[in-house]
Coordinates of C-alpha atoms and ligand atoms in Angstrom, one line a residue:
M1 CA 0.0 0.0 0.0
T2 CA 1.0 3.6 -0.5
G3 CA 0.8 5.6 2.7
V4 CA 2.5 8.4 4.6
K5 CA 5.6 8.8 6.7
I6 CA 5.3 11.3 9.5
L7 CA 8.4 13.5 9.7
G8 CA 7.5 15.8 12.5
V9 CA 4.6 16.6 14.9
G10 CA 4.1 19.8 16.9
K11 CA 1.5 21.4 19.1
C12 CA 0.6 24.8 20.7
V13 CA -1.9 25.2 23.5
P14 CA -2.8 28.4 25.2
E15 CA -1.3 29.0 28.7
G16 CA -4.7 29.8 30.4
R17 CA -6.4 26.9 32.2
L18 CA -10.1 26.8 33.0
T19 CA -10.8 24.2 35.7
N20 CA -14.0 22.5 36.7
D21 CA -13.9 24.6 39.9
D22 CA -13.6 27.8 37.8
L23 CA -16.7 26.7 35.8
A24 CA -18.6 26.0 39.0
K25 CA -18.2 29.7 39.8
I26 CA -19.9 30.6 36.5
V27 CA -22.7 28.0 36.1
D28 CA -24.5 25.6 38.4
T29 CA -22.1 22.6 38.2
N30 CA -19.4 20.9 40.1
D31 CA -16.2 18.9 39.6
E32 CA -17.7 15.6 40.6
W33 CA -20.5 15.9 38.0
I34 CA -18.2 16.9 35.2
V35 CA -15.5 14.3 35.8
S36 CA -18.0 11.4 36.3
R37 CA -20.0 12.3 33.1
T38 CA -17.1 13.3 30.8
G39 CA -13.6 12.6 32.3
I40 CA -12.7 16.3 31.8
S41 CA -10.9 18.2 34.6
S42 CA -9.6 21.4 32.8
R43 CA -9.2 23.0 29.4
R44 CA -6.8 25.5 27.9
I45 CA -8.4 28.8 26.9
A46 CA -6.9 31.4 24.6
A47 CA -6.4 34.9 26.0
G48 CA -6.7 37.0 22.9
E49 CA -4.3 35.2 20.5
P50 CA -6.0 34.3 17.2
T51 CA -6.6 30.8 16.1
F52 CA -4.1 31.1 13.2
H53 CA -1.4 32.1 15.8
L54 CA -1.8 28.7 17.6
A55 CA -1.8 27.0 14.1
A56 CA 1.4 28.7 13.1
E57 CA 3.2 28.0 16.3
A58 CA 2.3 24.3 16.2
S59 CA 3.4 24.2 12.5
K60 CA 6.8 25.7 13.3
Q61 CA 7.4 23.1 15.9
A62 CA 6.4 20.3 13.5
L63 CA 8.7 21.7 10.8
E64 CA 11.6 22.0 13.2
R65 CA 11.2 18.4 14.4
A66 CA 11.0 17.3 10.7
G67 CA 14.2 19.2 10.0
L68 CA 12.4 21.2 7.3
K69 CA 11.7 24.9 6.5
G70 CA 8.4 26.5 5.5
E71 CA 9.6 26.8 1.9
D72 CA 9.9 23.0 1.7
I73 CA 6.1 22.6 2.1
G74 CA 4.1 22.2 -1.1
L75 CA 0.6 21.9 0.4
I76 CA -0.9 23.2 3.6
I77 CA -4.2 21.6 4.7
A78 CA -5.7 23.5 7.7
T79 CA -8.7 22.3 9.6
S80 CA -10.9 24.5 11.8
I81 CA -14.5 25.3 12.7
T82 CA -13.3 28.4 14.6
P83 CA -11.2 30.4 12.1
D84 CA -10.5 34.1 12.7
Y85 CA -11.8 35.1 9.3
Y86 CA -14.3 34.1 6.7
T87 CA -11.5 34.8 4.3
P88 CA -8.5 34.4 4.0
S89 CA -8.2 30.8 5.1
V90 CA -6.3 29.5 8.1
A91 CA -4.0 27.7 5.7
C92 CA -3.1 31.0 4.0
M93 CA -2.4 32.7 7.4
V94 CA -0.2 29.8 8.4
Q95 CA 1.6 29.9 5.0
R96 CA 2.4 33.6 5.6
E97 CA 3.7 32.9 9.2
I98 CA 5.9 30.0 8.2
G99 CA 7.2 31.3 4.9
A100 CA 5.8 28.6 2.7
T101 CA 5.1 31.0 -0.1
G102 CA 3.7 29.5 -3.3
S103 CA 2.4 26.3 -1.6
M104 CA -1.1 25.2 -2.2
T105 CA -3.5 26.0 0.7
I106 CA -6.8 24.4 1.6
D107 CA -9.1 24.8 4.6
V108 CA -11.2 21.8 5.6
N109 CA -14.3 22.0 7.8
C110 CA -15.3 18.6 9.0
A111 CA -15.7 19.6 12.6
C112 CA -14.1 17.1 15.0
S113 CA -13.3 14.7 12.2
G114 CA -11.3 17.4 10.4
F115 CA -7.8 16.3 11.2
V116 CA -8.4 12.8 10.0
Y117 CA -10.0 14.0 6.7
G118 CA -7.0 16.4 6.3
F119 CA -4.5 13.6 7.0
D120 CA -6.2 11.4 4.4
M121 CA -6.3 14.2 1.8
A122 CA -2.5 14.7 2.4
K123 CA -1.9 11.0 1.6
R124 CA -4.1 11.2 -1.6
Y125 CA -2.4 14.4 -2.9
L126 CA 1.1 12.8 -2.2
Q127 CA 0.0 9.6 -4.0
T128 CA -1.2 11.4 -7.1
D129 CA 1.3 14.3 -7.5
D130 CA 4.9 13.3 -8.0
S131 CA 6.1 16.9 -7.7
L132 CA 4.7 17.2 -4.2
K133 CA 7.2 16.2 -1.5
Y134 CA 6.0 17.5 1.9
V135 CA 2.5 18.3 3.2
L136 CA 1.7 20.1 6.4
V137 CA -1.6 19.2 8.1
V138 CA -2.5 21.6 10.9
S139 CA -5.6 21.7 13.0
A140 CA -6.4 24.7 15.2
E141 CA -9.4 25.6 17.3
E142 CA -10.6 28.1 19.7
L143 CA -13.9 26.6 20.8
S144 CA -14.1 29.3 23.5
K145 CA -15.2 31.7 20.7
I146 CA -18.4 29.7 20.1
T147 CA -19.1 28.3 23.6
D148 CA -21.9 29.8 25.7
Y149 CA -20.5 30.1 29.2
K150 CA -24.1 30.3 30.5
D151 CA -25.0 26.8 29.2
R152 CA -23.7 24.2 31.7
S153 CA -24.5 21.3 29.4
T154 CA -21.9 22.4 26.7
C155 CA -19.5 24.8 28.4
I156 CA -17.9 22.0 30.4
L157 CA -16.8 20.2 27.3
F158 CA -14.7 22.5 25.1
G159 CA -11.2 24.0 25.0
D160 CA -8.7 25.6 22.7
G161 CA -5.5 24.4 21.1
A162 CA -3.6 23.4 17.9
A163 CA -1.3 20.7 16.5
A164 CA 0.3 19.9 13.2
V165 CA 2.1 17.1 11.3
V166 CA 4.5 17.2 8.4
V167 CA 4.2 14.1 6.1
E168 CA 5.7 12.7 3.0
R169 CA 4.8 9.8 0.8
K170 CA 5.9 6.3 1.8
E171 CA 5.6 3.2 -0.4
D172 CA 4.9 -0.4 0.7
T173 CA 3.5 0.6 4.1
L174 CA 0.3 0.0 6.0
Y175 CA -2.5 2.5 5.3
S176 CA -6.2 2.4 5.2
S177 CA -8.9 5.0 5.8
Y178 CA -12.7 5.1 6.2
L179 CA -14.5 8.5 6.0
G180 CA -18.1 9.5 5.9
A181 CA -20.9 11.7 7.1
D182 CA -24.6 11.7 7.9
G183 CA -26.1 15.1 7.1
N184 CA -29.5 13.9 8.5
G185 CA -28.0 14.4 11.9
A186 CA -26.8 18.0 11.2
Q187 CA -29.3 19.5 13.7
F188 CA -27.8 17.6 16.6
L189 CA -24.6 19.7 16.8
M190 CA -24.5 23.1 15.2
A191 CA -23.2 26.6 15.6
R192 CA -24.8 29.4 13.5
N193 CA -23.1 31.9 11.3
V194 CA -24.4 35.5 11.3
L195 CA -27.9 35.7 9.8
G196 CA -28.0 37.1 6.3
K197 CA -29.2 40.6 5.8
N198 CA -29.4 41.3 2.1
P199 CA -30.1 44.8 0.6
L200 CA -33.5 43.6 -0.6
G201 CA -34.5 42.9 3.0
R202 CA -35.4 39.3 2.4
E203 CA -35.3 37.1 5.5
E204 CA -32.9 34.3 5.5
T205 CA -34.4 30.8 5.5
V206 CA -33.0 28.8 8.4
I207 CA -33.0 25.1 8.9
D208 CA -31.9 25.1 12.5
E209 CA -35.4 25.0 14.0
K210 CA -34.2 22.9 17.0
M211 CA -31.8 25.5 18.1
P212 CA -33.1 27.7 21.0
E213 CA -34.1 31.2 19.9
G214 CA -31.4 33.7 20.6
N215 CA -28.7 31.0 20.7
G216 CA -26.5 33.4 18.7
P217 CA -23.3 32.0 17.3
Y218 CA -22.9 29.5 20.1
L219 CA -22.7 25.7 19.8
Y220 CA -26.0 23.9 20.3
Q221 CA -26.0 20.2 21.0
D222 CA -28.4 17.4 21.7
G223 CA -26.0 15.7 24.0
K224 CA -27.8 12.3 24.1
E225 CA -28.1 12.1 20.3
V226 CA -24.4 13.0 19.8
Y227 CA -23.5 10.4 22.5
R228 CA -25.5 7.7 20.7
F229 CA -23.9 8.6 17.4
A230 CA -20.4 8.7 18.8
T231 CA -20.6 5.3 20.6
R232 CA -21.9 3.8 17.4
V233 CA -19.5 5.2 14.8
L234 CA -16.3 5.0 16.9
P235 CA -16.1 1.2 16.9
M236 CA -17.7 1.0 13.4
V237 CA -15.0 3.2 11.8
T238 CA -12.2 1.4 13.7
K239 CA -13.5 -2.0 12.4
E240 CA -13.9 -0.7 8.8
C241 CA -10.3 0.6 8.8
C242 CA -9.0 -2.7 10.2
Q243 CA -10.9 -4.7 7.6
K244 CA -9.5 -2.5 4.8
A245 CA -6.0 -2.8 6.2
G246 CA -6.3 -6.6 6.6
I247 CA -5.7 -6.5 10.4
E248 CA -7.7 -7.1 13.5
P249 CA -8.5 -4.3 16.1
G250 CA -6.3 -6.2 18.5
D251 CA -3.3 -5.7 16.1
I252 CA -3.4 -2.0 16.5
D253 CA -0.8 -0.7 18.9
V254 CA -2.3 2.7 19.8
I255 CA -5.7 4.2 19.1
V256 CA -5.8 8.0 19.2
P257 CA -9.5 8.8 19.4
H258 CA -11.2 12.2 19.2
Q259 CA -11.0 13.4 22.8
A260 CA -14.7 14.2 23.4
N261 CA -15.7 12.1 26.5
F262 CA -14.1 9.4 28.5
R263 CA -17.4 7.4 28.7
I264 CA -17.8 7.4 24.9
I265 CA -14.3 5.9 24.5
E266 CA -14.9 3.4 27.3
T267 CA -18.1 2.2 25.6
A268 CA -16.2 1.9 22.2
A269 CA -13.4 -0.1 23.9
K270 CA -15.9 -2.6 25.2
N271 CA -17.6 -2.9 21.8
L272 CA -14.2 -3.5 20.2
K273 CA -13.2 -5.9 23.1
L274 CA -10.0 -3.9 23.6
P275 CA -8.4 -2.8 26.9
M276 CA -8.5 0.9 27.6
D277 CA -4.7 1.1 27.6
K278 CA -4.8 0.7 23.8
F279 CA -6.3 4.2 23.7
F280 CA -4.2 7.3 24.3
L281 CA -6.2 9.9 26.3
N282 CA -5.4 13.4 27.4
L283 CA -9.0 14.8 27.5
S284 CA -8.8 15.3 31.3
E285 CA -6.4 18.2 30.7
Y286 CA -7.6 19.7 27.5
G287 CA -11.3 18.8 27.1
N288 CA -12.7 18.6 23.5
T289 CA -10.7 20.8 21.1
S290 CA -12.6 19.6 18.1
S291 CA -10.3 18.9 15.1
A292 CA -7.2 19.7 17.1
S293 CA -7.9 17.0 19.7
I294 CA -6.5 14.0 17.8
P295 CA -3.2 15.7 16.7
I296 CA -2.7 17.3 20.2
A297 CA -3.1 13.8 21.7
F298 CA -0.9 12.2 19.1
C299 CA 1.8 14.8 19.7
E300 CA 1.7 14.1 23.4
A301 CA 1.6 10.3 22.9
I302 CA 4.9 10.6 20.9
E303 CA 6.5 13.0 23.5
K304 CA 5.6 10.5 26.3
G305 CA 7.0 7.5 24.4
K306 CA 3.5 5.9 24.0
V307 CA 3.8 5.8 20.2
K308 CA 7.1 4.3 18.9
S309 CA 8.6 3.9 15.5
G310 CA 6.9 1.0 13.6
D311 CA 3.7 1.1 15.8
K312 CA 0.4 0.6 14.0
V313 CA -1.6 3.7 14.9
C314 CA -5.3 4.4 14.4
F315 CA -6.8 7.9 14.4
V316 CA -10.6 7.9 14.8
G317 CA -12.8 11.0 14.9
F318 CA -16.5 11.9 14.9
G319 CA -18.3 15.2 15.2
A320 CA -20.7 17.7 13.8
G321 CA -22.1 17.2 10.4
L322 CA -22.5 14.5 11.5
T323 CA -19.1 13.3 10.3
Y324 CA -16.8 10.4 11.1
A325 CA -13.3 9.4 9.9
G326 CA -10.6 6.9 10.7
V327 CA -7.1 6.0 9.4
I328 CA -4.7 3.3 10.2
F329 CA -1.0 3.7 9.4
E330 CA 2.5 2.7 10.6
Y331 CA 4.4 5.4 12.5
Ligands
LIG1 N1 -23.5 20.1 35.8 C1 -24.5 19.6 36.6 N2 -25.7 19.1 36.0 C2 -25.8 19.2 34.7 C3 -24.8 19.7 33.9 C4 -23.6 20.2 34.5 N3 -22.6 20.7 33.8 N4 -25.1 19.6 32.6 C5 -26.4 19.1 32.6 N5 -26.8 18.8 33.9 C6 -28.0 18.3 34.4 C7 -29.1 18.4 33.4 O1 -29.8 19.7 33.5 C8 -30.1 17.3 33.8 O2 -30.8 17.7 34.9 P1 -32.3 17.3 35.1 O3 -32.3 15.8 35.1 O4 -32.7 17.9 36.4 O5 -33.0 17.8 33.9 C9 -29.1 16.2 34.2 O6 -27.8 16.8 34.5 C10 -28.9 15.1 33.1 O7 -28.6 15.8 31.9 P2 -28.3 15.0 30.6 O8 -28.2 16.0 29.5 O9 -29.3 13.9 30.5 O10 -26.9 14.5 30.9 P3 -26.1 13.4 30.2 O11 -25.9 12.2 31.1 O12 -26.6 13.1 28.8 O13 -24.7 14.1 30.0 C11 -23.3 15.1 28.3 C12 -24.6 15.2 29.2 C13 -23.2 16.4 27.5 C14 -22.1 15.0 29.2 C15 -23.5 13.9 27.4 O14 -24.8 13.9 26.8 C16 -22.5 13.8 26.4 O15 -21.3 13.6 26.7 N6 -22.9 13.8 25.1 C17 -21.9 13.8 24.0 C18 -21.3 15.2 23.9 C19 -20.1 15.3 23.0 O16 -19.2 14.5 23.1 N7 -20.1 16.3 22.1 C20 -19.1 16.5 21.2 C21 -19.0 15.5 20.1 S1 -17.8 15.9 18.9

């Protein structure tokens, strides 16, 4: 199989920590409830720095670890649901910051599945374009921008951060992916853009009838529906990736799942008949950072020696859309 070799991984998370006790001062909640329902203890929250800044810092670290310079990168794939601008893209802002002038730039919005979609796109570009040597995939999010800190059912979940990988093509290596979406579940997890006000004064037609009136730009979620979806697709995607790769789930060395909720991952582990120590988790410290959660966890897993050269690694994500995505590759 043609796959990818990871040359460098980097991350950048804001300094500011928001603990469960901090949240208990803002909304009616407590540490015990949050930890028992989610596994989350604290999150990092940006203090004014833009999303693209986190993306650029993570990218610089990944490049340095890869022994490359910005100008070596031929394609930047950035993923975010919380960019600073409608336009230009996060990828263009990163390109400017790292000096990758002339590279292709693409932004991907697949919510929490974004990094895995971006990673698979990188592999497909590398496989079909011989002139392309190195691709940067960077995921950066500031969920604090779209979190309603008056809503105790969502504000406990989300945090900010970014991470990046630099990859090149690798022949004769393990690689499989399984990606998809179910737009019929769109209304279970959404955040609205500004309402259209056109000069003819026509009212914009909205489809988000489930969202509470006056929800503004904040994330709305039907927690139970999302929970049901996540516990179904996480094992399903892992099994599909394994089948395509010709391996069993037990053959995977490390699974790096989207860091949404400890209970979701525990349920998936049971379904897959795998021990929890196959899964690398850091959600206790960072919460759910949407598309950045898998690469931040992957970066930490490498730094802590939990992922070693030659390991079979599985990334598996799920999120708004509703989207799902998995890849298996050899590190
Ligand atoms: N602190 C204390 N109580 C809370 C609370 C909080 N932060 N949030 C909600 N509650 C209350 C509710 O008001 C409700 O009270 P009631 O019974 O008096 O009405 C009770 O706790 C149970 O609420 P419920 O929504 O049924 O809780 P839950 O067990 O479904 O847990 C989530 C809520 C959000 C933790 C859970 O649904 C979940 O994890 N869903 C998936 C979310 C996710 O991963 N999203 C991102 C995917 S990418």
